[in-house]
Coordinates of C-alpha atoms in Angstrom, one line a residue:
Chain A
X1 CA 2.9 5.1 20.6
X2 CA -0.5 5.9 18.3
X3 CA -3.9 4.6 19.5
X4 CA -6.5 2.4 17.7
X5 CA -9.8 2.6 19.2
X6 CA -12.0 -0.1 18.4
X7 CA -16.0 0.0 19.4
X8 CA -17.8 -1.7 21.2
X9 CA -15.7 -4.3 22.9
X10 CA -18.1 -7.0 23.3
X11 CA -21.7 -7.3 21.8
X12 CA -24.2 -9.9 21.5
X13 CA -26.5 -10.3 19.3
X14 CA -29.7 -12.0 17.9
X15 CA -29.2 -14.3 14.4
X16 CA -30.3 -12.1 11.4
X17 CA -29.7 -8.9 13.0
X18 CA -26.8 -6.7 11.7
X19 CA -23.7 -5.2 14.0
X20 CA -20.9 -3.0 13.0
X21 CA -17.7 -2.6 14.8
X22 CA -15.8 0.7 14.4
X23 CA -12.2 1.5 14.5
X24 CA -10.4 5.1 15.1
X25 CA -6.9 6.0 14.6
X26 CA -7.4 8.3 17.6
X27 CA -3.7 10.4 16.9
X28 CA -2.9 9.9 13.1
X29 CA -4.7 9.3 9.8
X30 CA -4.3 5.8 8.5
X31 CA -5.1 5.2 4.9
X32 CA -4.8 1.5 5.2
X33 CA -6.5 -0.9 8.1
X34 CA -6.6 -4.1 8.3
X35 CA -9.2 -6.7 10.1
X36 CA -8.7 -9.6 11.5
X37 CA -10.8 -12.1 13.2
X38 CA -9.8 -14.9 15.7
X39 CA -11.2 -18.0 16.9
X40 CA -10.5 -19.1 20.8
X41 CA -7.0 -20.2 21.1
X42 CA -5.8 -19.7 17.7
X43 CA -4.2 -17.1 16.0
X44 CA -5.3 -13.9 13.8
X45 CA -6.9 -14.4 10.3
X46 CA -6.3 -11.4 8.5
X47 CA -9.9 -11.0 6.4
X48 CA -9.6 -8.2 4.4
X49 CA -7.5 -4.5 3.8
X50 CA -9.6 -1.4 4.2
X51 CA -8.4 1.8 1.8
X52 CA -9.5 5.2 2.6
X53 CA -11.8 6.6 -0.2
X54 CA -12.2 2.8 -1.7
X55 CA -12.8 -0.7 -1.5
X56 CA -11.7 -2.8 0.6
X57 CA -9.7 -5.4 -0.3
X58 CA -10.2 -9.2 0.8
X59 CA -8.7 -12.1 1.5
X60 CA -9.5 -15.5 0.2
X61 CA -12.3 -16.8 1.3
X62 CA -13.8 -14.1 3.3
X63 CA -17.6 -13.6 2.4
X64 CA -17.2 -9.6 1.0
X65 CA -21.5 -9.4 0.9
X66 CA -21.0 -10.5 5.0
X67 CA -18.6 -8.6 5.9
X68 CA -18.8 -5.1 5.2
X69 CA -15.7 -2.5 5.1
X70 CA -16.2 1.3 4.8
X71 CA -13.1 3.4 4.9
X72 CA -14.8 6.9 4.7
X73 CA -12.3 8.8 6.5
X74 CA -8.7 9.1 7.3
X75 CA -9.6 7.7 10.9
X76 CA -12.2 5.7 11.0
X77 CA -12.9 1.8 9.3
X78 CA -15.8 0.1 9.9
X79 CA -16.3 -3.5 9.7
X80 CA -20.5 -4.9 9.6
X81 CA -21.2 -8.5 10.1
X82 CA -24.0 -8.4 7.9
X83 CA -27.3 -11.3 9.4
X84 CA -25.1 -12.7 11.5
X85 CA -25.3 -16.5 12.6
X86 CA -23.4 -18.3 15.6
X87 CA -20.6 -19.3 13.5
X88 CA -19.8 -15.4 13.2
X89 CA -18.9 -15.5 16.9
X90 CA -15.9 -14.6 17.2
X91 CA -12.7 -11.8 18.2
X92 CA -12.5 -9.4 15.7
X93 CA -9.3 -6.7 15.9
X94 CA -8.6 -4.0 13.7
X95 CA -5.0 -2.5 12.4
X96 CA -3.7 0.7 11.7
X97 CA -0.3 2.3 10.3
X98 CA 1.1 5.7 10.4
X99 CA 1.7 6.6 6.5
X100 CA 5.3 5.2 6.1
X101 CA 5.3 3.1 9.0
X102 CA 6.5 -0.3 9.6
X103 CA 4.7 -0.9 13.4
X104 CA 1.0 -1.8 13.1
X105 CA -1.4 -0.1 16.1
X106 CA -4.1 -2.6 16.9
X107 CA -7.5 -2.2 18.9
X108 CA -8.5 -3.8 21.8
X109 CA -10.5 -6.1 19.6
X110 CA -14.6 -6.5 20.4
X111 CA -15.9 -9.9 20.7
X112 CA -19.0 -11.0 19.0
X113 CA -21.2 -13.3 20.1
X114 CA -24.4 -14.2 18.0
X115 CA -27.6 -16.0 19.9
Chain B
X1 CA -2.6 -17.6 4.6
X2 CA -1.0 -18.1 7.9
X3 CA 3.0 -19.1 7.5
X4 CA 4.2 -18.5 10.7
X5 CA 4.7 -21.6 12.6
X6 CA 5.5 -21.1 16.2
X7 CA 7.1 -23.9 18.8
X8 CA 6.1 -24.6 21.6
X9 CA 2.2 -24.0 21.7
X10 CA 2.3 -24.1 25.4
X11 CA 5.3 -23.2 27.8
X12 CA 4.8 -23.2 31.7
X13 CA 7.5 -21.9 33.2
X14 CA 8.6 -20.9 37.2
X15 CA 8.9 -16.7 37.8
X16 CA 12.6 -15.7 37.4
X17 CA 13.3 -18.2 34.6
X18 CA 13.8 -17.8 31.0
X19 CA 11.2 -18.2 28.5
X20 CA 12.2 -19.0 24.4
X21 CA 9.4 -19.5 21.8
X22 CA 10.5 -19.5 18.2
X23 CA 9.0 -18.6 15.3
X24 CA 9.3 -19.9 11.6
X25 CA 7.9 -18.3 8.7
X26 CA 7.8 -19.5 4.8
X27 CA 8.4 -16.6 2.6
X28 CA 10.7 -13.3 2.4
X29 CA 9.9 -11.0 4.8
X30 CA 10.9 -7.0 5.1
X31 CA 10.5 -7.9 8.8
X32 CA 9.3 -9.5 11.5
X33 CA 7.3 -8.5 15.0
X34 CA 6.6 -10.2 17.9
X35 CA 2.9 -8.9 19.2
X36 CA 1.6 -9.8 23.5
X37 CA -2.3 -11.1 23.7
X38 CA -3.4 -11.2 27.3
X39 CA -6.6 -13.3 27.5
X40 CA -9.5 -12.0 25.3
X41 CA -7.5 -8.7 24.8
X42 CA -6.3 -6.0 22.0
X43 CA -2.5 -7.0 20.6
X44 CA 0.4 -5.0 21.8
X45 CA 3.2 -4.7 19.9
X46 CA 6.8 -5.9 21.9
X47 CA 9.6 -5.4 19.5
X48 CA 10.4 -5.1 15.1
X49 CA 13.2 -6.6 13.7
X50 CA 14.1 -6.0 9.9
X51 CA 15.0 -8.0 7.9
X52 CA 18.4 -6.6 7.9
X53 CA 19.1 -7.1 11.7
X54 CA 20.1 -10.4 13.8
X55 CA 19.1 -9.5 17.1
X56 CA 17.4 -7.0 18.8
X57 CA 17.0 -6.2 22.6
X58 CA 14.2 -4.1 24.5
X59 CA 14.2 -4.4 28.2
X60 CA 14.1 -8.3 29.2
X61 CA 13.3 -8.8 25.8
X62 CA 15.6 -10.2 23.3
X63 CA 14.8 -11.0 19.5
X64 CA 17.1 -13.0 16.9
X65 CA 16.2 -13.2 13.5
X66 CA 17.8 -16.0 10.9
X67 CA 16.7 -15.4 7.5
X68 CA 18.5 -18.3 6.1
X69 CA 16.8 -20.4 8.6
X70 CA 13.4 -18.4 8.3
X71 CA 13.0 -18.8 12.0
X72 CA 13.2 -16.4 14.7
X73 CA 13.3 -16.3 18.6
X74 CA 11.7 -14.2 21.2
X75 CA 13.9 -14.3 25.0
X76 CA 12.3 -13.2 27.7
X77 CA 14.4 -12.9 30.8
X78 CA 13.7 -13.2 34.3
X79 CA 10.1 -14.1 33.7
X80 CA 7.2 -12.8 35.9
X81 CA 3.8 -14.1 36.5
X82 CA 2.5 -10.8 34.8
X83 CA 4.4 -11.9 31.7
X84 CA 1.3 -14.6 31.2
X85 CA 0.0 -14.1 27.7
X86 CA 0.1 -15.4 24.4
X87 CA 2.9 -14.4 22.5
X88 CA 2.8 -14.4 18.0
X89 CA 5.2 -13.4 15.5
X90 CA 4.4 -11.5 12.8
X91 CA 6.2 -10.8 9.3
X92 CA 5.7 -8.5 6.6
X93 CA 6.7 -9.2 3.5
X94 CA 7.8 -7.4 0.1
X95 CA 4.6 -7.7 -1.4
X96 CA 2.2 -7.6 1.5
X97 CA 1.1 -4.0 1.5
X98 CA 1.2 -3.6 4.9
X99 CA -0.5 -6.2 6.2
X100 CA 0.9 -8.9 8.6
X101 CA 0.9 -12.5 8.5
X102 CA 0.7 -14.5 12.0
X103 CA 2.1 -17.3 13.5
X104 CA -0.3 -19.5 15.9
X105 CA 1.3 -18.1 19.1
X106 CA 2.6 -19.3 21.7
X107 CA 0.9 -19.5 24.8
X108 CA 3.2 -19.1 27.9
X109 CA 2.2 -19.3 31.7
X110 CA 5.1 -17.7 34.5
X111 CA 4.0 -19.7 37.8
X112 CA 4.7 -17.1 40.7

């Protein structure tokens, strides 16, 4: 199957600061990924659509000024918790699909953790 | 929004038994996945079944799919204590673009 590479897998960091997690369609070029967040023991929240060479799309609710999506390539999304507080702790997983594909590649998700 | 409902949130089960977690789901889907979560770990995808298809099989796995009942069933046979994980449906629908919608998971525990 394809590989999504997300990075890093965990970091921590201080409230205020800014982190950014990337993620790689290591084997194909995905013009669509998707991130999701989840909460301990509860299922995935899909936040918002990245597009290659545009916006990003997102979903109610989701803070678009916090949460930062650049699609600049064909294989790479990155997602930037912009001054981060506690309550941004969280698991945060990234999605990819071939063009045309119905299975969705996921990363091994990087856990956040805000001090 | 989530509309995947899955049942039961927790199963705890003896190695060599049968585990069933079910999955309902609100809207029309194109199709419907079932995803593996180990404990603070990446998703990995187990088996797609379209909305087209009843029931699907992949090794120990076996997937039913009833659109008129929006619900759908994920069999794993002969259970083993590596098969601890949490376990979520996905679907896709007409108009998602791609994007998948979760269920809450099931959380299942294979005693050896």
């Amino acid at each position: 199957g394809a590989v999504v590479s997300q990075h890093p897998s965990r970091v921590i960091c201080k409230s205020g600061t800014s982190v950014k997690i990337e993620c790689r369609s290591l084997d194909f070029q995905a013009t669509t990924m998707f991130w999701y967040r989840q909460f301990p023991k509860q299922s995935l929240m899909l936040m918002a659509t990245s597009n290659e060479g545009s916006k990003a799309t997102y979903e109610q609710g989701v803070e678009k000024d916090k949460f930062l999506i650049n699609h600049a390539s064909l294989t790479l999304s990155t997602l930037t918790v912009t001054s981060a507080h506690p309550e941004d702790s969280s698991f945060y997983i990234c999605s990819a699909r071939k063009p045309g594909g119905t299975e969705a590649f996921f990363g091994q998700g990087t856990r956040l953790t805000v001090v | 929004s989530q509309q995947g409902e899955e049942d039961p949130q927790a199963l705890s089960i003896q190695e060599g038994e049968n585990a069933t977690m079910n999955c309902s789901y609100k809207t029309s889907i194109n199709n419907l996945q079932w995803y593996r979560q180990n404990s603070g770990r990446g998703l990995v995808h187990l088996i797609l079944i379209r909305s087209n298809e009843r029931e699907k099989h992949s090794g120990r796995l076996r997937v039913t799919l009833d659109t008129s009942k929006k619900s759908s069933s994920l069999l794993i046979t002969a259970s083993r204590a590596a098969d601890t994980a949490s376990y979520f449906c996905a679907t896709e629908g007409p108009t998602n673009a791609g994007k998948s919608t979760f269920g809450d998971g099931t959380t299942l525990t294979v005693k050896p």
